């Protein structure tokens, strides 16, 4: 079975083709991506209307690229999957509209996917895929969650951010240091030249006793520190970046370890854009090695948004029988959509 996946929830247009082979893990046949980062950079963040228009421009050429890369024809597609939510409504509608038009024209079923389930299952595309059950640390620009994952469609929320997401903390701190958008990669690059102990920044909710996160206070502390530095900020920027990254990473690592303790599970999966952070990976690897816990990451280029994770998650849902694709093309999107709602399906 060949599943085409279309991702358009935010500022990346992604299209990919995966194939299920028996009961083994689905295989990625082709993957194409266009990032809108350059376009949004001038505005310091994603402009939703521009995002939607750009998805319209990119999605069909990307789909053609995927077909030609894989040698597949339109008629070979068995299912068309798209990101139904969460995300920007207008951006989601582009992927949903194209997927349903394609499905209707081909007489093939469509499947509306949850973006976070895509991230969650993206490590199954790596050379070292995990096995169920595992603890998942989902860290993106919009979400910071710890989940217990017992199988496809079996997700239990263990804790989440009560305000900003980890990626947002990176982005907002980077912005006030004048590092541009998206801030995570830029801040993390600069942090390599700084001293992570230079500034004492708060580790919000580190000792809260639960698995929730809070990053809004950290951003305020970075702002206060930046103001205090005044003209010295430029010279101390790398130290401030390193200290900010250290605070975010420490909280993410400690809470992940607590989640492993609470669930008595021995496997951790890290997914979402912040999962590309080198420092986070190094510290998680070190801490988990000490405890005999296996850590799995998506391939670096599949950490941020892409079509492959949507095609993969759709193929895994269909293969495991938790969902069937339908030939109903009356699409709707879900800009807000808690992942736990999938369990009822
Ligand atoms: O998963 P993603 O592509 O989009 C959402 O679904 O939100 O995640 C984007 C987030 C942004 O906040 C970006 O700054 C962050 O991931 N990010 C990073 C790194 N690469 C991307 N944060 C820290 N270090 C990185 N290397
Ligand atoms: Zn994402």
mmCIF file of C-alpha atoms and ligand atoms in Angstrom:
data_model
loop_
_atom_site.group_PDB
_atom_site.id
_atom_site.type_symbol
_atom_site.label_atom_id
_atom_site.label_comp_id
_atom_site.label_asym_id
_atom_site.label_seq_id
_atom_site.Cartn_x
_atom_site.Cartn_y
_atom_site.Cartn_z
ATOM 1 C CA UNK A 1 0.000 0.000 0.000
ATOM 2 C CA UNK A 2 1.375 3.398 -1.021
ATOM 3 C CA UNK A 3 0.461 6.376 1.167
ATOM 4 C CA UNK A 4 1.087 9.961 0.091
ATOM 5 C CA UNK A 5 1.479 12.367 3.034
ATOM 6 C CA UNK A 6 0.962 16.136 2.862
ATOM 7 C CA UNK A 7 2.044 18.469 5.669
ATOM 8 C CA UNK A 8 1.068 22.168 5.630
ATOM 9 C CA UNK A 9 0.249 23.054 9.238
ATOM 10 C CA UNK A 10 2.727 25.892 9.671
ATOM 11 C CA UNK A 11 5.731 27.164 7.721
ATOM 12 C CA UNK A 12 6.913 24.042 5.927
ATOM 13 C CA UNK A 13 5.265 22.383 2.950
ATOM 14 C CA UNK A 14 6.130 18.696 2.997
ATOM 15 C CA UNK A 15 5.080 15.861 0.715
ATOM 16 C CA UNK A 16 6.274 12.263 0.985
ATOM 17 C CA UNK A 17 5.446 8.753 -0.134
ATOM 18 C CA UNK A 18 5.710 5.671 2.101
ATOM 19 C CA UNK A 19 4.897 2.072 1.347
ATOM 20 C CA UNK A 20 3.702 -0.639 3.727
ATOM 21 C CA UNK A 21 5.271 -4.034 3.185
ATOM 22 C CA UNK A 22 3.534 -6.882 4.998
ATOM 23 C CA UNK A 23 3.562 -6.400 8.732
ATOM 24 C CA UNK A 24 7.004 -4.731 8.783
ATOM 25 C CA UNK A 25 7.514 -1.006 9.321
ATOM 26 C CA UNK A 26 6.440 1.149 6.377
ATOM 27 C CA UNK A 27 9.315 2.339 4.181
ATOM 28 C CA UNK A 28 9.950 5.885 2.966
ATOM 29 C CA UNK A 29 10.116 5.985 -0.845
ATOM 30 C CA UNK A 30 10.507 9.733 -1.419
ATOM 31 C CA UNK A 31 10.347 12.956 0.533
ATOM 32 C CA UNK A 32 10.253 16.603 -0.578
ATOM 33 C CA UNK A 33 10.158 19.724 1.530
ATOM 34 C CA UNK A 34 9.971 23.467 1.117
ATOM 35 C CA UNK A 35 10.700 25.640 4.123
ATOM 36 C CA UNK A 36 9.191 29.137 4.257
ATOM 37 C CA UNK A 37 11.696 30.326 6.850
ATOM 38 C CA UNK A 38 13.384 32.802 4.457
ATOM 39 C CA UNK A 39 10.028 34.352 3.591
ATOM 40 C CA UNK A 40 8.911 34.823 7.219
ATOM 41 C CA UNK A 41 12.314 35.942 8.492
ATOM 42 C CA UNK A 42 11.719 39.553 7.486
ATOM 43 C CA UNK A 43 8.690 39.646 9.825
ATOM 44 C CA UNK A 44 10.363 37.936 12.796
ATOM 45 C CA UNK A 45 7.778 35.143 12.832
ATOM 46 C CA UNK A 46 5.229 33.223 10.766
ATOM 47 C CA UNK A 47 2.686 35.378 8.912
ATOM 48 C CA UNK A 48 -0.319 33.035 8.539
ATOM 49 C CA UNK A 49 -1.743 34.524 5.328
ATOM 50 C CA UNK A 50 1.640 34.406 3.578
ATOM 51 C CA UNK A 51 2.104 30.845 4.810
ATOM 52 C CA UNK A 52 -1.195 29.706 3.251
ATOM 53 C CA UNK A 53 -0.428 31.333 -0.079
ATOM 54 C CA UNK A 54 3.017 29.788 -0.210
ATOM 55 C CA UNK A 55 1.668 26.304 0.594
ATOM 56 C CA UNK A 56 -0.625 26.712 -2.448
ATOM 57 C CA UNK A 57 2.373 27.550 -4.644
ATOM 58 C CA UNK A 58 4.531 24.685 -3.392
ATOM 59 C CA UNK A 59 2.348 21.688 -2.729
ATOM 60 C CA UNK A 60 1.739 20.404 -6.281
ATOM 61 C CA UNK A 61 5.337 20.810 -7.529
ATOM 62 C CA UNK A 62 6.501 18.984 -4.372
ATOM 63 C CA UNK A 63 4.000 16.184 -5.013
ATOM 64 C CA UNK A 64 5.288 15.864 -8.587
ATOM 65 C CA UNK A 65 8.852 15.749 -7.263
ATOM 66 C CA UNK A 66 7.945 12.931 -4.883
ATOM 67 C CA UNK A 67 6.275 10.932 -7.639
ATOM 68 C CA UNK A 68 9.199 11.320 -10.013
ATOM 69 C CA UNK A 69 11.777 10.537 -7.270
ATOM 70 C CA UNK A 70 9.949 7.337 -6.345
ATOM 71 C CA UNK A 71 9.022 6.348 -9.897
ATOM 72 C CA UNK A 72 5.394 6.028 -8.774
ATOM 73 C CA UNK A 73 2.428 7.285 -10.793
ATOM 74 C CA UNK A 74 -0.630 9.062 -9.423
ATOM 75 C CA UNK A 75 -2.655 5.927 -10.126
ATOM 76 C CA UNK A 76 -0.315 3.917 -7.858
ATOM 77 C CA UNK A 77 -1.387 5.865 -4.768
ATOM 78 C CA UNK A 78 -3.637 3.913 -2.410
ATOM 79 C CA UNK A 79 -4.304 6.580 0.230
ATOM 80 C CA UNK A 80 -3.756 10.335 0.488
ATOM 81 C CA UNK A 81 -3.038 11.551 4.020
ATOM 82 C CA UNK A 82 -2.845 15.171 5.150
ATOM 83 C CA UNK A 83 -2.321 17.099 8.366
ATOM 84 C CA UNK A 84 -5.776 17.930 9.734
ATOM 85 C CA UNK A 85 -4.488 19.745 12.812
ATOM 86 C CA UNK A 86 -3.325 21.284 15.041
ATOM 87 C CA UNK A 87 -1.875 24.264 13.205
ATOM 88 C CA UNK A 88 -2.788 27.439 11.318
ATOM 89 C CA UNK A 89 -6.320 27.079 9.932
ATOM 90 C CA UNK A 90 -5.613 28.597 6.510
ATOM 91 C CA UNK A 91 -2.403 26.638 6.095
ATOM 92 C CA UNK A 92 -4.092 23.380 7.102
ATOM 93 C CA UNK A 93 -6.907 24.028 4.607
ATOM 94 C CA UNK A 94 -4.417 24.028 1.724
ATOM 95 C CA UNK A 95 -3.146 20.525 2.489
ATOM 96 C CA UNK A 96 -6.642 19.260 3.283
ATOM 97 C CA UNK A 97 -8.085 20.728 0.075
ATOM 98 C CA UNK A 98 -5.343 19.327 -2.144
ATOM 99 C CA UNK A 99 -5.460 15.894 -0.471
ATOM 100 C CA UNK A 100 -9.236 15.620 -0.818
ATOM 101 C CA UNK A 101 -9.203 16.870 -4.427
ATOM 102 C CA UNK A 102 -6.515 14.313 -5.244
ATOM 103 C CA UNK A 103 -8.409 11.544 -3.467
ATOM 104 C CA UNK A 104 -11.683 12.444 -5.201
ATOM 105 C CA UNK A 105 -10.050 12.642 -8.636
ATOM 106 C CA UNK A 106 -8.334 9.280 -8.188
ATOM 107 C CA UNK A 107 -11.242 7.635 -6.382
ATOM 108 C CA UNK A 108 -8.901 6.833 -3.492
ATOM 109 C CA UNK A 109 -9.524 7.256 0.244
ATOM 110 C CA UNK A 110 -8.117 10.126 2.313
ATOM 111 C CA UNK A 111 -7.013 10.344 5.916
ATOM 112 C CA UNK A 112 -6.761 13.491 8.091
ATOM 113 C CA UNK A 113 -3.792 13.161 10.432
ATOM 114 C CA UNK A 114 -2.788 14.656 13.767
ATOM 115 C CA UNK A 115 0.431 16.663 13.394
ATOM 116 C CA UNK A 116 1.803 15.628 16.796
ATOM 117 C CA UNK A 117 1.196 11.957 16.105
ATOM 118 C CA UNK A 118 3.370 12.504 13.037
ATOM 119 C CA UNK A 119 6.187 13.877 15.202
ATOM 120 C CA UNK A 120 5.649 11.120 17.759
ATOM 121 C CA UNK A 121 5.978 8.324 15.218
ATOM 122 C CA UNK A 122 8.744 9.968 13.138
ATOM 123 C CA UNK A 123 11.533 7.985 14.898
ATOM 124 C CA UNK A 124 10.066 4.870 13.229
ATOM 125 C CA UNK A 125 11.552 6.260 10.012
ATOM 126 C CA UNK A 126 15.065 6.140 11.458
ATOM 127 C CA UNK A 127 17.641 3.404 11.037
ATOM 128 C CA UNK A 128 17.195 2.580 14.734
ATOM 129 C CA UNK A 129 13.414 2.535 15.250
ATOM 130 C CA UNK A 130 11.987 2.207 18.792
ATOM 131 C CA UNK A 131 9.656 -0.481 20.087
ATOM 132 C CA UNK A 132 6.475 0.117 22.080
ATOM 133 C CA UNK A 133 5.970 1.004 24.895
ATOM 134 C CA UNK A 134 8.001 4.164 25.410
ATOM 135 C CA UNK A 135 8.000 7.602 26.990
ATOM 136 C CA UNK A 136 7.896 10.379 24.394
ATOM 137 C CA UNK A 137 9.215 13.880 24.867
ATOM 138 C CA UNK A 138 7.440 16.022 22.278
ATOM 139 C CA UNK A 139 9.194 19.346 21.979
ATOM 140 C CA UNK A 140 8.175 21.662 19.165
ATOM 141 C CA UNK A 141 7.477 25.326 18.621
ATOM 142 C CA UNK A 142 3.907 24.920 19.826
ATOM 143 C CA UNK A 143 4.027 21.953 22.201
ATOM 144 C CA UNK A 144 5.995 20.543 25.098
ATOM 145 C CA UNK A 145 4.549 17.262 26.302
ATOM 146 C CA UNK A 146 5.585 14.035 27.944
ATOM 147 C CA UNK A 147 3.505 11.079 26.820
ATOM 148 C CA UNK A 148 3.309 7.410 27.590
ATOM 149 C CA UNK A 149 2.959 5.590 24.272
ATOM 150 C CA UNK A 150 1.796 1.971 24.378
ATOM 151 C CA UNK A 151 1.121 1.559 20.675
ATOM 152 C CA UNK A 152 -0.259 3.336 17.637
ATOM 153 C CA UNK A 153 -3.207 5.425 18.845
ATOM 154 C CA UNK A 154 -2.535 4.673 22.514
ATOM 155 C CA UNK A 155 -1.255 7.914 23.969
ATOM 156 C CA UNK A 156 -1.416 8.980 27.596
ATOM 157 C CA UNK A 157 -0.481 12.541 28.497
ATOM 158 C CA UNK A 158 1.870 12.568 31.500
ATOM 159 C CA UNK A 159 2.601 16.270 31.631
ATOM 160 C CA UNK A 160 2.769 19.371 29.453
ATOM 161 C CA UNK A 161 3.630 23.037 29.481
ATOM 162 C CA UNK A 162 1.259 25.302 31.317
ATOM 163 C CA UNK A 163 2.341 28.299 29.222
ATOM 164 C CA UNK A 164 5.079 28.629 26.559
ATOM 165 C CA UNK A 165 6.486 25.646 24.684
ATOM 166 C CA UNK A 166 10.217 24.864 24.796
ATOM 167 C CA UNK A 167 10.623 25.926 21.157
ATOM 168 C CA UNK A 168 8.800 29.156 21.960
ATOM 169 C CA UNK A 169 11.229 29.786 24.842
ATOM 170 C CA UNK A 170 14.118 29.351 22.394
ATOM 171 C CA UNK A 171 12.428 31.553 19.792
ATOM 172 C CA UNK A 172 11.387 34.371 22.143
ATOM 173 C CA UNK A 173 14.753 34.478 23.951
ATOM 174 C CA UNK A 174 16.547 34.512 20.611
ATOM 175 C CA UNK A 175 14.320 37.331 19.384
ATOM 176 C CA UNK A 176 15.117 39.581 22.300
ATOM 177 C CA UNK A 177 18.810 38.903 21.729
ATOM 178 C CA UNK A 178 18.288 39.982 18.115
ATOM 179 C CA UNK A 179 19.029 36.546 16.691
ATOM 180 C CA UNK A 180 16.196 36.393 14.167
ATOM 181 C CA UNK A 181 13.668 33.696 13.376
ATOM 182 C CA UNK A 182 13.471 30.778 14.026
ATOM 183 C CA UNK A 183 15.495 31.364 17.148
ATOM 184 C CA UNK A 184 16.197 27.797 18.274
ATOM 185 C CA UNK A 185 18.946 26.885 15.814
ATOM 186 C CA UNK A 186 20.490 30.397 15.946
ATOM 187 C CA UNK A 187 20.522 30.561 19.745
ATOM 188 C CA UNK A 188 21.933 27.075 19.997
ATOM 189 C CA UNK A 189 24.728 27.893 17.529
ATOM 190 C CA UNK A 190 25.733 31.003 19.472
ATOM 191 C CA UNK A 191 25.498 29.090 22.766
ATOM 192 C CA UNK A 192 28.449 26.940 21.695
ATOM 193 C CA UNK A 193 30.728 29.950 22.178
ATOM 194 C CA UNK A 194 29.339 30.881 25.596
ATOM 195 C CA UNK A 195 29.518 29.771 29.208
ATOM 196 C CA UNK A 196 26.295 28.019 30.316
ATOM 197 C CA UNK A 197 27.035 28.980 33.957
ATOM 198 C CA UNK A 198 27.574 32.682 33.224
ATOM 199 C CA UNK A 199 24.053 33.724 34.261
ATOM 200 C CA UNK A 200 21.783 32.199 36.874
ATOM 201 C CA UNK A 201 18.456 31.667 35.156
ATOM 202 C CA UNK A 202 15.404 29.965 36.686
ATOM 203 C CA UNK A 203 14.543 26.302 36.050
ATOM 204 C CA UNK A 204 10.737 26.665 36.187
ATOM 205 C CA UNK A 205 8.773 23.827 37.845
ATOM 206 C CA UNK A 206 11.932 21.720 38.113
ATOM 207 C CA UNK A 207 10.932 20.558 41.581
ATOM 208 C CA UNK A 208 7.162 20.753 41.123
ATOM 209 C CA UNK A 209 6.761 17.041 41.754
ATOM 210 C CA UNK A 210 4.731 16.617 38.561
ATOM 211 C CA UNK A 211 5.648 16.407 34.888
ATOM 212 C CA UNK A 212 4.394 19.822 33.841
ATOM 213 C CA UNK A 213 6.586 22.536 32.358
ATOM 214 C CA UNK A 214 6.539 26.333 32.378
ATOM 215 C CA UNK A 215 8.818 28.480 30.240
ATOM 216 C CA UNK A 216 7.163 31.906 30.305
ATOM 217 C CA UNK A 217 9.069 32.958 33.447
ATOM 218 C CA UNK A 218 12.360 31.953 31.896
ATOM 219 C CA UNK A 219 11.755 34.274 28.962
ATOM 220 C CA UNK A 220 11.048 37.123 31.411
ATOM 221 C CA UNK A 221 14.267 36.327 33.303
ATOM 222 C CA UNK A 222 16.237 36.415 30.030
ATOM 223 C CA UNK A 223 14.641 39.772 29.206
ATOM 224 C CA UNK A 224 15.506 41.162 32.655
ATOM 225 C CA UNK A 225 19.085 39.944 32.292
ATOM 226 C CA UNK A 226 19.375 41.428 28.806
ATOM 227 C CA UNK A 227 18.114 44.810 30.093
ATOM 228 C CA UNK A 228 20.549 44.689 33.017
ATOM 229 C CA UNK A 229 23.425 44.096 30.620
ATOM 230 C CA UNK A 230 22.426 47.102 28.533
ATOM 231 C CA UNK A 231 25.303 48.004 26.252
ATOM 232 C CA UNK A 232 27.251 44.974 27.408
ATOM 233 C CA UNK A 233 24.640 42.640 25.930
ATOM 234 C CA UNK A 234 26.426 42.410 22.596
ATOM 235 C CA UNK A 235 29.663 41.251 24.239
ATOM 236 C CA UNK A 236 27.885 38.798 26.580
ATOM 237 C CA UNK A 237 25.338 37.455 24.107
ATOM 238 C CA UNK A 238 26.973 34.051 23.721
ATOM 239 C CA UNK A 239 27.028 33.612 27.517
ATOM 240 C CA UNK A 240 23.365 34.583 27.782
ATOM 241 C CA UNK A 241 22.461 32.206 24.936
ATOM 242 C CA UNK A 242 24.402 29.368 26.568
ATOM 243 C CA UNK A 243 22.781 30.024 29.951
ATOM 244 C CA UNK A 244 19.301 30.114 28.373
ATOM 245 C CA UNK A 245 19.864 26.878 26.504
ATOM 246 C CA UNK A 246 21.260 25.228 29.648
ATOM 247 C CA UNK A 247 18.125 26.161 31.617
ATOM 248 C CA UNK A 248 15.735 24.806 28.973
ATOM 249 C CA UNK A 249 17.740 21.632 28.426
ATOM 250 C CA UNK A 250 18.133 20.889 32.136
ATOM 251 C CA UNK A 251 14.370 21.062 32.713
ATOM 252 C CA UNK A 252 13.629 18.889 29.666
ATOM 253 C CA UNK A 253 16.202 16.268 30.711
ATOM 254 C CA UNK A 254 15.178 16.102 34.384
ATOM 255 C CA UNK A 255 11.460 15.861 33.593
ATOM 256 C CA UNK A 256 12.086 13.164 30.985
ATOM 257 C CA UNK A 257 14.015 11.146 33.564
ATOM 258 C CA UNK A 258 11.192 11.630 36.064
ATOM 259 C CA UNK A 259 8.700 10.375 33.457
ATOM 260 C CA UNK A 260 10.838 7.282 32.910
ATOM 261 C CA UNK A 261 10.927 6.715 36.678
ATOM 262 C CA UNK A 262 7.172 7.196 37.072
ATOM 263 C CA UNK A 263 6.305 4.782 34.258
ATOM 264 C CA UNK A 264 9.167 2.339 34.922
ATOM 265 C CA UNK A 265 9.778 2.318 31.149
ATOM 266 C CA UNK A 266 13.251 1.877 29.673
ATOM 267 C CA UNK A 267 12.794 3.659 26.363
ATOM 268 C CA UNK A 268 12.614 7.335 25.496
ATOM 269 C CA UNK A 269 11.632 8.850 22.170
ATOM 270 C CA UNK A 270 12.376 12.509 21.477
ATOM 271 C CA UNK A 271 10.450 14.252 18.716
ATOM 272 C CA UNK A 272 9.670 17.734 17.411
ATOM 273 C CA UNK A 273 11.867 20.606 16.258
ATOM 274 C CA UNK A 274 13.684 21.128 19.572
ATOM 275 C CA UNK A 275 14.713 17.465 19.352
ATOM 276 C CA UNK A 276 17.292 18.669 16.817
ATOM 277 C CA UNK A 277 19.129 20.488 19.615
ATOM 278 C CA UNK A 278 22.620 19.018 19.976
ATOM 279 C CA UNK A 279 22.988 19.912 23.625
ATOM 280 C CA UNK A 280 19.649 18.310 24.521
ATOM 281 C CA UNK A 281 20.645 15.155 22.659
ATOM 282 C CA UNK A 282 24.059 14.974 24.341
ATOM 283 C CA UNK A 283 22.649 15.414 27.834
ATOM 284 C CA UNK A 284 19.786 12.983 27.314
ATOM 285 C CA UNK A 285 22.196 10.416 25.867
ATOM 286 C CA UNK A 286 24.530 10.751 28.858
ATOM 287 C CA UNK A 287 21.773 10.602 31.484
ATOM 288 C CA UNK A 288 19.996 7.679 29.818
ATOM 289 C CA UNK A 289 23.192 5.687 29.257
ATOM 290 C CA UNK A 290 23.737 5.780 33.022
ATOM 291 C CA UNK A 291 20.286 4.261 33.574
ATOM 292 C CA UNK A 292 20.348 1.733 30.782
ATOM 293 C CA UNK A 293 17.584 3.589 28.979
ATOM 294 C CA UNK A 294 17.541 3.578 25.156
ATOM 295 C CA UNK A 295 16.921 6.949 23.519
ATOM 296 C CA UNK A 296 15.542 7.218 19.989
ATOM 297 C CA UNK A 297 15.497 10.315 17.817
ATOM 298 C CA UNK A 298 14.112 10.981 14.365
ATOM 299 C CA UNK A 299 16.720 11.575 11.670
ATOM 300 C CA UNK A 300 17.902 15.170 12.092
ATOM 301 C CA UNK A 301 16.129 16.415 8.935
ATOM 302 C CA UNK A 302 12.871 14.769 10.107
ATOM 303 C CA UNK A 303 12.820 16.535 13.513
ATOM 304 C CA UNK A 304 11.159 19.645 12.147
ATOM 305 C CA UNK A 305 7.927 19.535 10.140
ATOM 306 C CA UNK A 306 7.886 17.288 7.071
ATOM 307 C CA UNK A 307 5.585 15.165 4.946
ATOM 308 C CA UNK A 308 7.340 11.885 5.726
ATOM 309 C CA UNK A 309 6.092 11.815 9.315
ATOM 310 C CA UNK A 310 2.506 12.370 8.158
ATOM 311 C CA UNK A 311 2.694 9.611 5.536
ATOM 312 C CA UNK A 312 4.385 7.320 8.074
ATOM 313 C CA UNK A 313 1.858 7.944 10.856
ATOM 314 C CA UNK A 314 -1.004 7.373 8.387
ATOM 315 C CA UNK A 315 0.555 4.125 7.148
ATOM 316 C CA UNK A 316 1.057 2.938 10.738
ATOM 317 C CA UNK A 317 -2.542 3.773 11.708
ATOM 318 C CA UNK A 318 -3.908 1.926 8.698
ATOM 319 C CA UNK A 319 -1.562 -1.028 9.151
ATOM 320 C CA UNK A 320 -2.371 -1.430 12.843
ATOM 321 C CA UNK A 321 -6.094 -1.217 12.128
ATOM 322 C CA UNK A 322 -6.787 1.658 14.532
ATOM 323 C CA UNK A 323 -8.205 3.627 11.611
ATOM 324 C CA UNK A 324 -9.533 3.212 8.115
ATOM 325 C CA UNK A 325 -9.232 5.809 5.372
ATOM 326 C CA UNK A 326 -12.527 6.918 3.857
ATOM 327 C CA UNK A 327 -13.780 8.142 0.522
ATOM 328 C CA UNK A 328 -15.505 11.075 2.162
ATOM 329 C CA UNK A 329 -13.938 14.208 0.741
ATOM 330 C CA UNK A 330 -15.847 16.756 2.845
ATOM 331 C CA UNK A 331 -12.771 17.850 4.714
ATOM 332 C CA UNK A 332 -12.535 19.923 7.827
ATOM 333 C CA UNK A 333 -9.455 20.979 9.772
ATOM 334 C CA UNK A 334 -8.789 21.162 13.492
ATOM 335 C CA UNK A 335 -6.510 24.096 14.344
ATOM 336 C CA UNK A 336 -6.781 23.001 18.019
ATOM 337 C CA UNK A 337 -6.801 19.279 18.627
ATOM 338 C CA UNK A 338 -5.573 17.521 21.805
ATOM 339 C CA UNK A 339 -3.624 14.386 20.893
ATOM 340 C CA UNK A 340 -5.407 12.325 23.555
ATOM 341 C CA UNK A 341 -8.633 12.653 21.504
ATOM 342 C CA UNK A 342 -7.145 10.138 19.077
ATOM 343 C CA UNK A 343 -7.464 7.402 21.702
ATOM 344 C CA UNK A 344 -11.238 7.414 21.394
ATOM 345 C CA UNK A 345 -11.064 6.791 17.635
HETATM 346 O O1 LIG B 1 8.345 20.752 15.173
HETATM 347 P P1 LIG B 1 8.630 22.070 14.597
HETATM 348 O O2 LIG B 1 9.324 22.135 13.258
HETATM 349 O O3 LIG B 1 7.335 22.912 14.388
HETATM 350 C C1 LIG B 1 6.261 22.882 15.260
HETATM 351 O O4 LIG B 1 5.435 21.933 15.114
HETATM 352 O O5 LIG B 1 6.242 23.762 16.138
HETATM 353 O O6 LIG B 1 9.468 22.863 15.687
HETATM 354 C C2 LIG B 1 9.948 24.180 15.469
HETATM 355 C C3 LIG B 1 10.643 24.646 16.739
HETATM 356 C C4 LIG B 1 11.022 26.112 16.690
HETATM 357 O O7 LIG B 1 10.623 26.710 17.911
HETATM 358 C C5 LIG B 1 12.534 26.078 16.546
HETATM 359 O O8 LIG B 1 13.175 27.210 17.111
HETATM 360 C C6 LIG B 1 12.883 24.812 17.295
HETATM 361 O O9 LIG B 1 11.864 23.912 16.929
HETATM 362 N N1 LIG B 1 14.197 24.270 16.915
HETATM 363 C C7 LIG B 1 15.256 24.224 17.753
HETATM 364 C C8 LIG B 1 16.336 23.674 17.011
HETATM 365 N N2 LIG B 1 15.894 23.417 15.741
HETATM 366 C C9 LIG B 1 14.589 23.788 15.715
HETATM 367 N N3 LIG B 1 15.371 24.571 19.040
HETATM 368 C C10 LIG B 1 16.567 24.402 19.621
HETATM 369 N N4 LIG B 1 17.645 23.904 18.988
HETATM 370 C C11 LIG B 1 17.582 23.533 17.689
HETATM 371 N N5 LIG B 1 18.654 23.035 17.071
HETATM 372 ZN ZN1 LIG B 2 5.717 20.295 14.174
#
